PDB file of C-alpha atoms in Angstrom:
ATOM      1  CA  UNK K  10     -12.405  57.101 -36.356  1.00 62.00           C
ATOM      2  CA  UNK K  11     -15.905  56.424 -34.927  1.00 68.00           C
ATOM      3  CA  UNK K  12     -15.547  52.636 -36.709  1.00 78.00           C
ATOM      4  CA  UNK K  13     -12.153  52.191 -34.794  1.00 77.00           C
ATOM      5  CA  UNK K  14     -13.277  52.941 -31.331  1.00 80.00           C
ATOM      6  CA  UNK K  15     -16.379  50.715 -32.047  1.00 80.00           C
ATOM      7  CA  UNK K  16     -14.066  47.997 -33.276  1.00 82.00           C
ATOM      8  CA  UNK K  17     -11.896  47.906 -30.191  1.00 84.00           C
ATOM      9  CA  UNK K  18     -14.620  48.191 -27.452  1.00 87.00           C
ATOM     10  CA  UNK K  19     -15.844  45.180 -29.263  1.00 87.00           C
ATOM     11  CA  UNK K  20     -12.230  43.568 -29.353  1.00 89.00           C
ATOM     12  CA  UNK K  21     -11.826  44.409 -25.761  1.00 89.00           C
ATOM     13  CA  UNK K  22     -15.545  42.873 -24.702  1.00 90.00           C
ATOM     14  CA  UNK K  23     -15.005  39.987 -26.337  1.00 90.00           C
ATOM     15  CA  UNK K  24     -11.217  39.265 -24.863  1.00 91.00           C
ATOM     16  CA  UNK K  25     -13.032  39.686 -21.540  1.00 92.00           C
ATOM     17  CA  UNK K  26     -15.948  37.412 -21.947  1.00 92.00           C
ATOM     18  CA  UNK K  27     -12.775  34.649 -23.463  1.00 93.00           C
ATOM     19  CA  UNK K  28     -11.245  34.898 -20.344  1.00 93.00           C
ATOM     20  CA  UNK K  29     -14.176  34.760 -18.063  1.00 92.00           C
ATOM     21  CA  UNK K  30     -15.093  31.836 -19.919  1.00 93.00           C
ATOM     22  CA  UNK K  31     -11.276  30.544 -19.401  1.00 92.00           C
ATOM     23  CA  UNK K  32     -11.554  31.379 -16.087  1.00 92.00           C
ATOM     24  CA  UNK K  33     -14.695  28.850 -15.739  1.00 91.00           C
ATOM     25  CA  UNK K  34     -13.488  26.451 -17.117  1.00 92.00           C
ATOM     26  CA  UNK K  35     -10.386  26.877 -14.924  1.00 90.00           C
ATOM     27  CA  UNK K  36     -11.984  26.611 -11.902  1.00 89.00           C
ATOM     28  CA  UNK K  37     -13.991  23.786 -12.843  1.00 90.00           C
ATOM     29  CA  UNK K  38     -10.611  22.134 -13.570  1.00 91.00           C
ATOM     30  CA  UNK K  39      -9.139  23.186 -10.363  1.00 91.00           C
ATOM     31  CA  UNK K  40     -12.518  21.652  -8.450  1.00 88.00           C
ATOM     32  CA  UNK K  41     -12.197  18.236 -10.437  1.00 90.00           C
ATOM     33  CA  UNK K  42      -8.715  17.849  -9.920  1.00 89.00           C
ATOM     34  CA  UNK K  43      -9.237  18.296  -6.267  1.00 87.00           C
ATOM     35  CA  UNK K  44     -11.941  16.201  -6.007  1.00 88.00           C
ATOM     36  CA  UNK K  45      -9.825  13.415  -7.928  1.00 89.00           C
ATOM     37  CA  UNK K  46      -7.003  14.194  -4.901  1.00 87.00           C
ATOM     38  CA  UNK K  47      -9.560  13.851  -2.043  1.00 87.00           C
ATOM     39  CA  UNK K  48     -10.645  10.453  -3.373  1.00 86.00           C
ATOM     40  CA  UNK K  49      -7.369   9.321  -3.628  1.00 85.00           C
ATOM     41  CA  UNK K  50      -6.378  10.626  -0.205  1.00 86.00           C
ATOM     42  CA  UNK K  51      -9.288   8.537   0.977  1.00 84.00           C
ATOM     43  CA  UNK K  52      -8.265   5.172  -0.861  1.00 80.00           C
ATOM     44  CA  UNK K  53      -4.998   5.673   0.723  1.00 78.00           C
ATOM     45  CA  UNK K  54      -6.510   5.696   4.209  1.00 78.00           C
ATOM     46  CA  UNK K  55      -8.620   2.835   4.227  1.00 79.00           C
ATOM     47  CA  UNK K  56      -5.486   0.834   2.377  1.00 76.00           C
ATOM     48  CA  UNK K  57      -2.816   1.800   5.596  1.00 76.00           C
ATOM     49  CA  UNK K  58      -6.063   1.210   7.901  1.00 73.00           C
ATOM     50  CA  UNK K  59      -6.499  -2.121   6.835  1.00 80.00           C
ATOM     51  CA  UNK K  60      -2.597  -2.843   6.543  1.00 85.00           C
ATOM     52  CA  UNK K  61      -1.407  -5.791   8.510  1.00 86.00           C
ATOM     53  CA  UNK K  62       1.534  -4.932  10.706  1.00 89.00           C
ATOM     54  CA  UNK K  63       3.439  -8.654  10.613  1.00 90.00           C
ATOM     55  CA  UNK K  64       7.267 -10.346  10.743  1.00 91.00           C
ATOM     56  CA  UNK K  65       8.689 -11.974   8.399  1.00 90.00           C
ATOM     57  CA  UNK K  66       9.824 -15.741  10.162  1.00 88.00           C
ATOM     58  CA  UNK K  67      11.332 -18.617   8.133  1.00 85.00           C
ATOM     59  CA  UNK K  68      10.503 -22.320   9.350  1.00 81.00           C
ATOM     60  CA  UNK K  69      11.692 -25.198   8.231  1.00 72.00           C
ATOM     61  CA  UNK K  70      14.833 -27.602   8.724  1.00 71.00           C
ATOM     62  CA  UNK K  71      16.016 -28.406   4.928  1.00 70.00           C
ATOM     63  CA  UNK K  72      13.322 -26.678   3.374  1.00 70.00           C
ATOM     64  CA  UNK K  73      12.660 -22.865   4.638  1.00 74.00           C
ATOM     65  CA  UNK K  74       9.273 -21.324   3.555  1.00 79.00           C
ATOM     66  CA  UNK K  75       8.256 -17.737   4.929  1.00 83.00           C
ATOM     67  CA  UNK K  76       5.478 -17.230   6.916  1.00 88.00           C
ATOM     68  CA  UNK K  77       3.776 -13.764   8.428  1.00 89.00           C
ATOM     69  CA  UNK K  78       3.147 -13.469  12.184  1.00 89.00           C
ATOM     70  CA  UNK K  79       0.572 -10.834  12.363  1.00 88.00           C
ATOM     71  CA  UNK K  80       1.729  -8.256  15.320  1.00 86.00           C
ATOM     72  CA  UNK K  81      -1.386  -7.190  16.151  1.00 86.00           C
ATOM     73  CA  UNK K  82      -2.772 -11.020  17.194  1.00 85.00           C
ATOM     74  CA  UNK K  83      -0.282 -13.042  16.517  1.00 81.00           C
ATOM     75  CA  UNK K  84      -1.658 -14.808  13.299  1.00 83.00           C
ATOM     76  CA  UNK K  85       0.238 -17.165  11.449  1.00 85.00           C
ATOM     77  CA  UNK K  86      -0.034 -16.568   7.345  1.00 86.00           C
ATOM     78  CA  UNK K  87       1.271 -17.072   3.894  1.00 84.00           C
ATOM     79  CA  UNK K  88       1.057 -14.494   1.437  1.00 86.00           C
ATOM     80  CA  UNK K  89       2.883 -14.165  -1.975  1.00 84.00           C
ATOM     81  CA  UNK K  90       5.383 -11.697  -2.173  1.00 84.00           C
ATOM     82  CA  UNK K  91       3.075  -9.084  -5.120  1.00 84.00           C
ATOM     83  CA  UNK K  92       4.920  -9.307  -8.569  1.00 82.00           C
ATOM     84  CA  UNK K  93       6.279  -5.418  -8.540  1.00 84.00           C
ATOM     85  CA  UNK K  94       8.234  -6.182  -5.606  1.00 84.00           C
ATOM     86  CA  UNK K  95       9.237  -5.002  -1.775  1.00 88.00           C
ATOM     87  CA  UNK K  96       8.760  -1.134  -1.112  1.00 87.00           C
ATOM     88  CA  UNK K  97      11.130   0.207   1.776  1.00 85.00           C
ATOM     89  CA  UNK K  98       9.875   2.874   4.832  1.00 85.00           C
ATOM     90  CA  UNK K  99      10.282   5.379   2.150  1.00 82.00           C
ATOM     91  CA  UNK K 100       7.787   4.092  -0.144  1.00 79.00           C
ATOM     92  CA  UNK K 101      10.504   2.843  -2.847  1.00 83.00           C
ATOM     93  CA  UNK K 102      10.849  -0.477  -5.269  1.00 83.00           C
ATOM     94  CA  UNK K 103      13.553  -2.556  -3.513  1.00 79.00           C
ATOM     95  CA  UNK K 104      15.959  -3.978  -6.056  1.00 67.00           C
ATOM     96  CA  UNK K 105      16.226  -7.007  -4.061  1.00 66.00           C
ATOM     97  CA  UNK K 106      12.985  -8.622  -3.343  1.00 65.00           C
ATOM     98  CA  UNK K 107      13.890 -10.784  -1.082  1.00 78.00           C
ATOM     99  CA  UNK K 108      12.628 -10.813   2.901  1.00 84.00           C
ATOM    100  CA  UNK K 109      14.719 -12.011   5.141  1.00 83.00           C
ATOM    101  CA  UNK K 110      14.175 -13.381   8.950  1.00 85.00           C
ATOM    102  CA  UNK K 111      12.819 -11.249  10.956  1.00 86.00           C
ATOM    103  CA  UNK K 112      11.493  -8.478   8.792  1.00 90.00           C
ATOM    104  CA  UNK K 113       8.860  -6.302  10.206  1.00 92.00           C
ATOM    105  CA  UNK K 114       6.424  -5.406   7.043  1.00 91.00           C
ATOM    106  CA  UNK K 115       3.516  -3.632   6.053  1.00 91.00           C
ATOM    107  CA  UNK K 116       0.766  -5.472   3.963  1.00 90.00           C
ATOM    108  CA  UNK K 117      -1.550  -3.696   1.916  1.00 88.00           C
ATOM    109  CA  UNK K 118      -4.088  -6.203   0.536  1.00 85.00           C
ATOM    110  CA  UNK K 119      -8.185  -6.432  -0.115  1.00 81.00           C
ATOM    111  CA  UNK K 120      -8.389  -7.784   3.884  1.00 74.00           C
ATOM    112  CA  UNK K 121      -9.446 -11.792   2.583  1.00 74.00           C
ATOM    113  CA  UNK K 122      -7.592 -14.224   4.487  1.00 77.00           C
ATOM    114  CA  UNK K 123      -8.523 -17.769   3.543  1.00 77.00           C
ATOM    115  CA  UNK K 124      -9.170 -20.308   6.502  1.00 76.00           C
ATOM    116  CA  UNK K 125      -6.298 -22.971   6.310  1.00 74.00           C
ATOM    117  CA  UNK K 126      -3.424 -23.381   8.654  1.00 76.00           C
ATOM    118  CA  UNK K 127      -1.210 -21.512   8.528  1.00 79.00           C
ATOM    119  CA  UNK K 128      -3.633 -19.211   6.834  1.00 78.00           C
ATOM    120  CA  UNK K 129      -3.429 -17.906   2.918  1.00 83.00           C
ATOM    121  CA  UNK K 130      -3.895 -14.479   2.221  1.00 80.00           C
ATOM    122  CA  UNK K 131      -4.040 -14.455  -1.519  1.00 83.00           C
ATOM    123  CA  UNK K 132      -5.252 -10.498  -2.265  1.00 82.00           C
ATOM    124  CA  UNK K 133      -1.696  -8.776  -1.134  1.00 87.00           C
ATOM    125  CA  UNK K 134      -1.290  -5.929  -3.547  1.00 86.00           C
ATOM    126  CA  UNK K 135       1.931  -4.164  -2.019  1.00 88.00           C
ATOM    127  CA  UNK K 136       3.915  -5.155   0.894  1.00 88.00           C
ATOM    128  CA  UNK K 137       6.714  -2.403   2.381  1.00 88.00           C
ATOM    129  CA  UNK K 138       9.735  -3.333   5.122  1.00 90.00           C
ATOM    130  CA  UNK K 139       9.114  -1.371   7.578  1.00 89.00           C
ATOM    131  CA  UNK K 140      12.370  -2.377   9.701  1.00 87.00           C
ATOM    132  CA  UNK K 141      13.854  -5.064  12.057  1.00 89.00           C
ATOM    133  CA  UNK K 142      13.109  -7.354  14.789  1.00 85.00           C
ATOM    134  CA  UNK K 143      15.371  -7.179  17.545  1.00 85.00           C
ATOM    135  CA  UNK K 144      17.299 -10.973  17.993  1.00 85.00           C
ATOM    136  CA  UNK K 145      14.682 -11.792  21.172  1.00 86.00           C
ATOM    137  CA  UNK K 146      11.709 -10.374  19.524  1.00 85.00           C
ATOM    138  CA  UNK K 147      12.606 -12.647  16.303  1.00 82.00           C
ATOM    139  CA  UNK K 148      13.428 -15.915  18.846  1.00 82.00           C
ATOM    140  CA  UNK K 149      10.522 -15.359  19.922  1.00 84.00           C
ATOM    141  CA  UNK K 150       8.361 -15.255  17.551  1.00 82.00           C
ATOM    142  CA  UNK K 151      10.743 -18.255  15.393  1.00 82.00           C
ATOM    143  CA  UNK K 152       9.501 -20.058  19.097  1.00 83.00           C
ATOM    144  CA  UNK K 153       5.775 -19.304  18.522  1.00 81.00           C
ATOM    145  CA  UNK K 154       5.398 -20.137  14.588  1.00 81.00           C
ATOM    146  CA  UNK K 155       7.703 -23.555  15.472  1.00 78.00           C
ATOM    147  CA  UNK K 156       5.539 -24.774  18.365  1.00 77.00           C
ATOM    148  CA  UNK K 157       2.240 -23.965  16.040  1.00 75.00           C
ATOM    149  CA  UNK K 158       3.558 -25.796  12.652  1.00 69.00           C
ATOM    150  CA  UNK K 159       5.205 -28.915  14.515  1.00 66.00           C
ATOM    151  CA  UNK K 160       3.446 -31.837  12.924  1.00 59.00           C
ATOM    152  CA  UNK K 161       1.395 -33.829  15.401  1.00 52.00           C
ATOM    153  CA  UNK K 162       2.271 -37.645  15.904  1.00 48.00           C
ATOM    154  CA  UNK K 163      -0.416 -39.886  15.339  1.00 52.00           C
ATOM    155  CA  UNK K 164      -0.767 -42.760  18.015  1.00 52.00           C
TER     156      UNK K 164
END
């Protein structure tokens, strides 16, 4: 009888030092896996931080090529649309990845725009429609990126 009390203290010791120990290496779980969130949280911050709020304008006569206008400063720029596609305000794939004129868009991108005119910015990772331009607020901005990209006669 003595052996059989000594046997389960033991048996009950040693399921409480297994679950302290699961209980460690719980928490130390728990902690790493909310680190892991925090730096992510982070990343996602400095990416909408350094997101370029633009339109969407098509120029051309015959031959219509995008462009960006940057809302912020009104910068004219190319960028390639990234090859997963168009994300909507809701953060989902768009089955058509097409812009069309007058787009207002979110870039996400590593910030490098090259100098060329109408400038490049080659490091777009993500871009997401974020709406519509009103008619006059697309005019006008068609009127801006036409008066900058007119070619200039020679004489």
């Amino acid at each position: 009888m003595k052996n059989k009390k000594e046997r389960d203290w033991k048996f009950i010791i040693g399921m409480i030092v297994l679950l302290a120990i699961f209980a460690v290496m719980g928490g130390a779980f728990w902690n790493m896996v909310g680190k892991q969130a925090q730096i992510v949280r982070e990343e996602e911050q400095k990416e909408e931080a350094n997101a370029i709020s633009a339109i969407y304008i098509e120029t051309g006569e015959f031959l219509k090529t995008g462009v960006f206008v940057d809302l912020n400063n009104g910068t004219i720029f190319s960028a390639d649309i990234p090859a997963e596609g168009i994300y909507n305000k809701k953060g989902k794939l768009i089955s058509d990845d097409v812009l069309e004129n007058g787009d207002k868009v979110k870039i996400y991108g590593d910030g490098i725009m090259l100098e060329s005119f109408p400038g490049q910015y080659p490091g777009v990772t993500k871009i997401q429609r974020t709406g519509r331009a009103s008619l006059e607020e697309t005019q006008e901005y068609e009127d801006q990126v036409t008066g900058m990209m007119k070619p200039v006669a020679v004489q």
